[in-house]
Amino acid sequence: MVQKLDYLKETPSQTAGPYVHIGLAPGAAGFDIYERELGWDIAGPNAKGERIRIEGLVIDGTGSPVKDVMLEAWQANSEGLYPHPEQAGETEEGFKGWGRVITDFDTGEWGFDTIKPGRVMGRNGHLMAPHISLWIVARGINVGLNTRLYFDDEAEANATDPVLNVIEWENRRATLIAKREMRDGSPVYRFDITLQGDNETVFFDI
């Protein structure tokens, strides 16, 4: 007699879920837990360089803003240095080079203030263009998405960036370029992230 095997059914994929804000950005979720919330200040008051603001939306495949996203940002200082023990040189006191923001629950807009990063030396000895690395999580995203933000007023540096040039199609490279405008005398860069569709942002396997 052949015994029939019972196979276990697949379990649902685990996504970031609704608790990501409570655990990682409680202040934005209405929980006053910390005196100073982790990730609120990227550059600190002593950072040199140009003070800038970055704003955008995360857009789904239907063209609608996603309103429960968390983004983390990593960047170098204006001299291309990271606050890391193995990094040659020193960054300014208070410069963290890392931040965390969530989208507005009503509009889907996200944004943060920082300084414009400098060019960083890549592992292969080639200078990279000024950029900010972003990590994106939300409900429905099973694995966090990694991408980069470059600056449209750094065209010469962008043209030789080793990561941008790995992307074969120029129209796809354009999805990583933030557009500069002036608002009340201060520079603001617009960077919308598209999860699916014709203008899908380039994401990296890291």
Short mmCIF file of N, CA and C in Angstrom, two decimals, residues 70-194:
data_model
loop_
_atom_site.label_atom_id
_atom_site.label_comp_id
_atom_site.label_asym_id
_atom_site.label_seq_id
_atom_site.Cartn_x
_atom_site.Cartn_y
_atom_site.Cartn_z
N MET A 70 8.91 53.45 4.40
CA MET A 70 10.03 53.95 5.18
C MET A 70 11.28 53.93 4.30
N LEU A 71 12.05 55.00 4.33
CA LEU A 71 13.29 55.09 3.56
C LEU A 71 14.45 55.33 4.51
N GLU A 72 15.56 54.67 4.23
CA GLU A 72 16.81 54.96 4.93
C GLU A 72 17.81 55.48 3.91
N ALA A 73 18.62 56.45 4.33
CA ALA A 73 19.58 57.10 3.44
C ALA A 73 20.98 56.99 4.02
N TRP A 74 21.96 56.72 3.15
CA TRP A 74 23.38 56.72 3.52
C TRP A 74 24.12 57.65 2.57
N GLN A 75 25.03 58.43 3.10
CA GLN A 75 25.78 59.34 2.23
C GLN A 75 27.12 59.72 2.86
N ALA A 76 28.01 60.21 2.01
CA ALA A 76 29.28 60.77 2.46
C ALA A 76 29.09 62.24 2.79
N ASN A 77 30.11 62.83 3.43
CA ASN A 77 30.05 64.28 3.67
C ASN A 77 30.49 65.02 2.42
N SER A 78 30.63 66.32 2.50
CA SER A 78 30.93 67.13 1.32
C SER A 78 32.32 66.85 0.74
N GLU A 79 33.18 66.18 1.54
CA GLU A 79 34.52 65.83 1.07
C GLU A 79 34.61 64.38 0.63
N GLY A 80 33.47 63.71 0.57
CA GLY A 80 33.45 62.32 0.11
C GLY A 80 33.87 61.32 1.15
N LEU A 81 33.74 61.66 2.44
CA LEU A 81 34.14 60.77 3.53
C LEU A 81 32.92 60.27 4.29
N TYR A 82 32.97 59.00 4.68
CA TYR A 82 31.92 58.40 5.50
C TYR A 82 32.38 58.36 6.96
N PRO A 83 31.44 58.45 7.91
CA PRO A 83 31.80 58.33 9.32
C PRO A 83 31.99 56.87 9.72
N HIS A 84 33.11 56.32 9.29
CA HIS A 84 33.38 54.90 9.51
C HIS A 84 34.82 54.74 9.98
N PRO A 85 35.06 53.84 10.93
CA PRO A 85 36.42 53.68 11.47
C PRO A 85 37.48 53.36 10.41
N GLU A 86 37.07 52.69 9.35
CA GLU A 86 38.03 52.31 8.30
C GLU A 86 38.14 53.37 7.21
N GLN A 87 37.37 54.43 7.31
CA GLN A 87 37.40 55.50 6.30
C GLN A 87 38.58 56.43 6.58
N ALA A 88 39.38 56.66 5.56
CA ALA A 88 40.52 57.57 5.72
C ALA A 88 40.02 58.98 5.94
N GLY A 89 40.62 59.70 6.88
CA GLY A 89 40.20 61.05 7.19
C GLY A 89 39.11 61.06 8.24
N GLU A 90 38.66 62.24 8.60
CA GLU A 90 37.65 62.36 9.64
C GLU A 90 36.49 63.21 9.14
N THR A 91 35.29 62.85 9.57
CA THR A 91 34.12 63.65 9.26
C THR A 91 33.86 64.63 10.41
N GLU A 92 33.01 65.60 10.16
CA GLU A 92 32.72 66.61 11.15
C GLU A 92 31.99 66.00 12.35
N GLU A 93 32.18 66.60 13.51
CA GLU A 93 31.49 66.13 14.71
C GLU A 93 29.98 66.23 14.50
N GLY A 94 29.29 65.15 14.78
CA GLY A 94 27.83 65.13 14.62
C GLY A 94 27.36 64.65 13.26
N PHE A 95 28.29 64.48 12.30
CA PHE A 95 27.88 64.00 10.98
C PHE A 95 27.70 62.48 11.06
N LYS A 96 26.47 62.02 10.81
CA LYS A 96 26.16 60.59 10.88
C LYS A 96 26.17 59.95 9.50
N GLY A 97 25.80 60.69 8.49
CA GLY A 97 25.77 60.13 7.14
C GLY A 97 24.66 59.12 6.93
N TRP A 98 23.73 59.06 7.87
CA TRP A 98 22.63 58.09 7.79
C TRP A 98 21.37 58.73 8.35
N GLY A 99 20.24 58.43 7.73
CA GLY A 99 18.98 58.96 8.20
C GLY A 99 17.83 58.04 7.85
N ARG A 100 16.70 58.30 8.49
CA ARG A 100 15.51 57.47 8.28
C ARG A 100 14.29 58.38 8.25
N VAL A 101 13.46 58.24 7.22
CA VAL A 101 12.23 59.03 7.13
C VAL A 101 11.10 58.11 6.68
N ILE A 102 9.87 58.55 6.93
CA ILE A 102 8.72 57.83 6.40
C ILE A 102 7.87 58.80 5.59
N THR A 103 7.04 58.24 4.75
CA THR A 103 6.17 59.07 3.92
C THR A 103 5.02 59.62 4.76
N ASP A 104 4.51 60.76 4.35
CA ASP A 104 3.33 61.34 4.98
C ASP A 104 2.15 60.41 4.73
N PHE A 105 1.41 60.08 5.79
CA PHE A 105 0.32 59.11 5.67
C PHE A 105 -0.83 59.61 4.79
N ASP A 106 -0.94 60.91 4.60
CA ASP A 106 -2.02 61.47 3.80
C ASP A 106 -1.62 61.70 2.34
N THR A 107 -0.41 62.22 2.13
CA THR A 107 -0.01 62.61 0.77
C THR A 107 0.99 61.64 0.13
N GLY A 108 1.71 60.89 0.93
CA GLY A 108 2.77 60.03 0.40
C GLY A 108 4.10 60.74 0.20
N GLU A 109 4.15 62.03 0.46
CA GLU A 109 5.39 62.79 0.29
C GLU A 109 6.40 62.41 1.38
N TRP A 110 7.67 62.34 1.01
CA TRP A 110 8.75 62.15 1.97
C TRP A 110 9.81 63.20 1.70
N GLY A 111 10.65 63.46 2.66
CA GLY A 111 11.72 64.44 2.47
C GLY A 111 12.65 64.49 3.65
N PHE A 112 13.86 64.97 3.41
CA PHE A 112 14.82 65.17 4.49
C PHE A 112 15.80 66.27 4.12
N ASP A 113 16.39 66.87 5.14
CA ASP A 113 17.40 67.91 4.98
C ASP A 113 18.78 67.32 5.25
N THR A 114 19.75 67.75 4.46
CA THR A 114 21.11 67.22 4.62
C THR A 114 22.09 68.18 3.95
N ILE A 115 23.29 67.72 3.70
CA ILE A 115 24.24 68.47 2.89
C ILE A 115 24.51 67.67 1.62
N LYS A 116 24.90 68.37 0.57
CA LYS A 116 25.19 67.68 -0.68
C LYS A 116 26.50 66.91 -0.53
N PRO A 117 26.50 65.60 -0.80
CA PRO A 117 27.72 64.81 -0.63
C PRO A 117 28.75 65.10 -1.70
N GLY A 118 30.00 64.79 -1.38
CA GLY A 118 31.08 64.91 -2.34
C GLY A 118 31.31 63.61 -3.09
N ARG A 119 32.29 63.60 -3.96
CA ARG A 119 32.62 62.41 -4.73
C ARG A 119 33.37 61.41 -3.86
N VAL A 120 33.03 60.15 -4.00
CA VAL A 120 33.60 59.07 -3.20
C VAL A 120 34.45 58.17 -4.09
N MET A 121 35.58 57.72 -3.56
CA MET A 121 36.43 56.79 -4.29
C MET A 121 35.81 55.39 -4.22
N GLY A 122 35.59 54.79 -5.39
CA GLY A 122 35.03 53.44 -5.43
C GLY A 122 36.08 52.38 -5.18
N ARG A 123 35.63 51.15 -5.02
CA ARG A 123 36.54 50.04 -4.72
C ARG A 123 37.55 49.80 -5.83
N ASN A 124 37.16 50.12 -7.07
CA ASN A 124 38.05 49.89 -8.20
C ASN A 124 38.98 51.06 -8.48
N GLY A 125 38.97 52.06 -7.59
CA GLY A 125 39.86 53.20 -7.76
C GLY A 125 39.30 54.30 -8.63
N HIS A 126 38.04 54.18 -9.07
CA HIS A 126 37.40 55.22 -9.88
C HIS A 126 36.51 56.08 -8.99
N LEU A 127 36.56 57.39 -9.20
CA LEU A 127 35.70 58.28 -8.43
C LEU A 127 34.24 58.11 -8.83
N MET A 128 33.37 58.03 -7.84
CA MET A 128 31.94 58.00 -8.09
C MET A 128 31.38 59.41 -8.03
N ALA A 129 30.32 59.65 -8.74
CA ALA A 129 29.65 60.94 -8.70
C ALA A 129 28.98 61.11 -7.33
N PRO A 130 28.74 62.35 -6.90
CA PRO A 130 28.01 62.56 -5.65
C PRO A 130 26.67 61.82 -5.70
N HIS A 131 26.36 61.10 -4.65
CA HIS A 131 25.12 60.32 -4.62
C HIS A 131 24.70 60.03 -3.19
N ILE A 132 23.47 59.63 -3.03
CA ILE A 132 22.93 59.17 -1.75
C ILE A 132 22.32 57.80 -2.00
N SER A 133 22.67 56.82 -1.17
CA SER A 133 22.09 55.48 -1.29
C SER A 133 20.79 55.43 -0.48
N LEU A 134 19.78 54.80 -1.06
CA LEU A 134 18.46 54.71 -0.42
C LEU A 134 18.02 53.26 -0.31
N TRP A 135 17.37 52.94 0.80
CA TRP A 135 16.78 51.62 1.03
C TRP A 135 15.31 51.84 1.35
N ILE A 136 14.42 51.11 0.67
CA ILE A 136 12.99 51.36 0.73
C ILE A 136 12.26 50.11 1.18
N VAL A 137 11.39 50.26 2.20
CA VAL A 137 10.53 49.15 2.62
C VAL A 137 9.11 49.67 2.80
N ALA A 138 8.14 48.76 2.61
CA ALA A 138 6.72 49.09 2.78
C ALA A 138 5.95 47.80 2.77
N ARG A 139 4.68 47.87 3.16
CA ARG A 139 3.82 46.70 3.02
C ARG A 139 3.75 46.31 1.54
N GLY A 140 3.86 45.03 1.27
CA GLY A 140 3.84 44.56 -0.12
C GLY A 140 5.21 44.43 -0.73
N ILE A 141 6.25 44.96 -0.07
CA ILE A 141 7.62 44.80 -0.55
C ILE A 141 8.28 43.73 0.33
N ASN A 142 8.51 42.55 -0.23
CA ASN A 142 9.02 41.43 0.56
C ASN A 142 10.48 41.60 0.92
N VAL A 143 11.25 42.19 0.04
CA VAL A 143 12.67 42.44 0.28
C VAL A 143 12.93 43.92 0.04
N GLY A 144 13.63 44.57 0.97
CA GLY A 144 13.91 46.00 0.83
C GLY A 144 14.59 46.30 -0.49
N LEU A 145 14.23 47.43 -1.09
CA LEU A 145 14.76 47.84 -2.40
C LEU A 145 15.89 48.83 -2.21
N ASN A 146 16.99 48.59 -2.91
CA ASN A 146 18.16 49.47 -2.84
C ASN A 146 18.29 50.26 -4.14
N THR A 147 18.47 51.57 -4.02
CA THR A 147 18.71 52.38 -5.19
C THR A 147 19.65 53.53 -4.83
N ARG A 148 19.92 54.38 -5.80
CA ARG A 148 20.79 55.54 -5.57
C ARG A 148 20.13 56.79 -6.13
N LEU A 149 20.44 57.90 -5.50
CA LEU A 149 20.01 59.21 -5.95
C LEU A 149 21.24 59.99 -6.39
N TYR A 150 21.25 60.41 -7.66
CA TYR A 150 22.29 61.28 -8.18
C TYR A 150 21.69 62.67 -8.43
N PHE A 151 22.54 63.64 -8.77
CA PHE A 151 22.11 65.03 -8.88
C PHE A 151 22.24 65.53 -10.32
N ASP A 152 21.20 66.20 -10.81
CA ASP A 152 21.21 66.61 -12.22
C ASP A 152 22.20 67.72 -12.53
N ASP A 153 22.68 68.42 -11.49
CA ASP A 153 23.68 69.47 -11.74
C ASP A 153 25.10 68.94 -11.59
N GLU A 154 25.26 67.62 -11.63
CA GLU A 154 26.58 66.98 -11.59
C GLU A 154 26.77 66.14 -12.85
N ALA A 155 26.39 66.72 -13.99
CA ALA A 155 26.38 65.97 -15.26
C ALA A 155 27.76 65.42 -15.61
N GLU A 156 28.81 66.19 -15.41
CA GLU A 156 30.15 65.74 -15.77
C GLU A 156 30.57 64.54 -14.92
N ALA A 157 30.32 64.62 -13.60
CA ALA A 157 30.66 63.50 -12.72
C ALA A 157 29.77 62.29 -13.00
N ASN A 158 28.49 62.53 -13.28
CA ASN A 158 27.57 61.43 -13.58
C ASN A 158 28.00 60.66 -14.82
N ALA A 159 28.56 61.38 -15.79
CA ALA A 159 28.94 60.75 -17.06
C ALA A 159 30.04 59.71 -16.90
N THR A 160 30.83 59.82 -15.82
CA THR A 160 31.93 58.88 -15.61
C THR A 160 31.70 57.98 -14.39
N ASP A 161 30.53 58.07 -13.77
CA ASP A 161 30.27 57.27 -12.58
C ASP A 161 30.23 55.78 -12.94
N PRO A 162 31.01 54.93 -12.25
CA PRO A 162 31.08 53.52 -12.62
C PRO A 162 29.78 52.76 -12.40
N VAL A 163 28.95 53.18 -11.46
CA VAL A 163 27.69 52.49 -11.21
C VAL A 163 26.65 52.90 -12.25
N LEU A 164 26.51 54.19 -12.49
CA LEU A 164 25.57 54.65 -13.52
C LEU A 164 25.88 54.03 -14.88
N ASN A 165 27.17 53.89 -15.18
CA ASN A 165 27.56 53.39 -16.50
C ASN A 165 27.39 51.88 -16.65
N VAL A 166 27.10 51.19 -15.55
CA VAL A 166 26.76 49.76 -15.65
C VAL A 166 25.37 49.61 -16.27
N ILE A 167 24.52 50.63 -16.12
CA ILE A 167 23.16 50.60 -16.66
C ILE A 167 23.23 50.89 -18.16
N GLU A 168 22.83 49.93 -18.96
CA GLU A 168 23.04 50.00 -20.41
C GLU A 168 22.24 51.11 -21.07
N TRP A 169 20.97 51.28 -20.66
CA TRP A 169 20.09 52.22 -21.36
C TRP A 169 20.09 53.57 -20.65
N GLU A 170 20.33 54.64 -21.41
CA GLU A 170 20.42 55.97 -20.81
C GLU A 170 19.09 56.42 -20.19
N ASN A 171 17.97 56.02 -20.80
CA ASN A 171 16.68 56.42 -20.21
C ASN A 171 16.47 55.77 -18.85
N ARG A 172 17.07 54.61 -18.61
CA ARG A 172 16.98 53.96 -17.31
C ARG A 172 17.88 54.69 -16.30
N ARG A 173 19.03 55.19 -16.76
CA ARG A 173 19.89 55.96 -15.85
C ARG A 173 19.16 57.20 -15.34
N ALA A 174 18.31 57.77 -16.18
CA ALA A 174 17.60 58.99 -15.81
C ALA A 174 16.70 58.79 -14.61
N THR A 175 16.29 57.55 -14.32
CA THR A 175 15.42 57.30 -13.17
C THR A 175 16.16 57.49 -11.85
N LEU A 176 17.48 57.65 -11.89
CA LEU A 176 18.28 57.83 -10.68
C LEU A 176 18.72 59.28 -10.48
N ILE A 177 18.26 60.17 -11.32
CA ILE A 177 18.73 61.56 -11.27
C ILE A 177 17.68 62.46 -10.61
N ALA A 178 18.06 63.11 -9.51
CA ALA A 178 17.18 64.07 -8.84
C ALA A 178 17.30 65.43 -9.51
N LYS A 179 16.19 66.12 -9.62
CA LYS A 179 16.15 67.41 -10.33
C LYS A 179 16.16 68.57 -9.33
N ARG A 180 17.06 69.52 -9.59
CA ARG A 180 17.25 70.65 -8.68
C ARG A 180 16.33 71.82 -9.02
N GLU A 181 15.80 72.45 -7.98
CA GLU A 181 15.07 73.70 -8.12
C GLU A 181 15.38 74.55 -6.90
N MET A 182 15.08 75.83 -6.98
CA MET A 182 15.29 76.73 -5.85
C MET A 182 13.95 77.07 -5.24
N ARG A 183 13.89 77.04 -3.91
CA ARG A 183 12.67 77.39 -3.18
C ARG A 183 13.05 78.31 -2.03
N ASP A 184 12.55 79.51 -2.07
CA ASP A 184 12.86 80.50 -1.03
C ASP A 184 14.38 80.66 -0.84
N GLY A 185 15.10 80.61 -1.96
CA GLY A 185 16.54 80.80 -1.92
C GLY A 185 17.34 79.58 -1.52
N SER A 186 16.69 78.43 -1.31
CA SER A 186 17.39 77.21 -0.90
C SER A 186 17.19 76.12 -1.95
N PRO A 187 18.23 75.29 -2.18
CA PRO A 187 18.11 74.22 -3.17
C PRO A 187 17.29 73.04 -2.68
N VAL A 188 16.37 72.59 -3.53
CA VAL A 188 15.55 71.41 -3.25
C VAL A 188 15.69 70.47 -4.44
N TYR A 189 15.96 69.21 -4.17
CA TYR A 189 16.06 68.20 -5.23
C TYR A 189 14.83 67.30 -5.18
N ARG A 190 14.22 67.11 -6.35
CA ARG A 190 13.03 66.26 -6.45
C ARG A 190 13.44 64.88 -6.94
N PHE A 191 13.02 63.85 -6.21
CA PHE A 191 13.38 62.48 -6.59
C PHE A 191 12.20 61.56 -6.31
N ASP A 192 11.42 61.27 -7.35
CA ASP A 192 10.31 60.33 -7.23
C ASP A 192 10.80 58.92 -7.57
N ILE A 193 10.36 57.95 -6.79
CA ILE A 193 10.77 56.56 -6.95
C ILE A 193 9.57 55.77 -7.47
N THR A 194 9.72 55.15 -8.63
CA THR A 194 8.64 54.39 -9.25
C THR A 194 8.92 52.90 -9.10
#
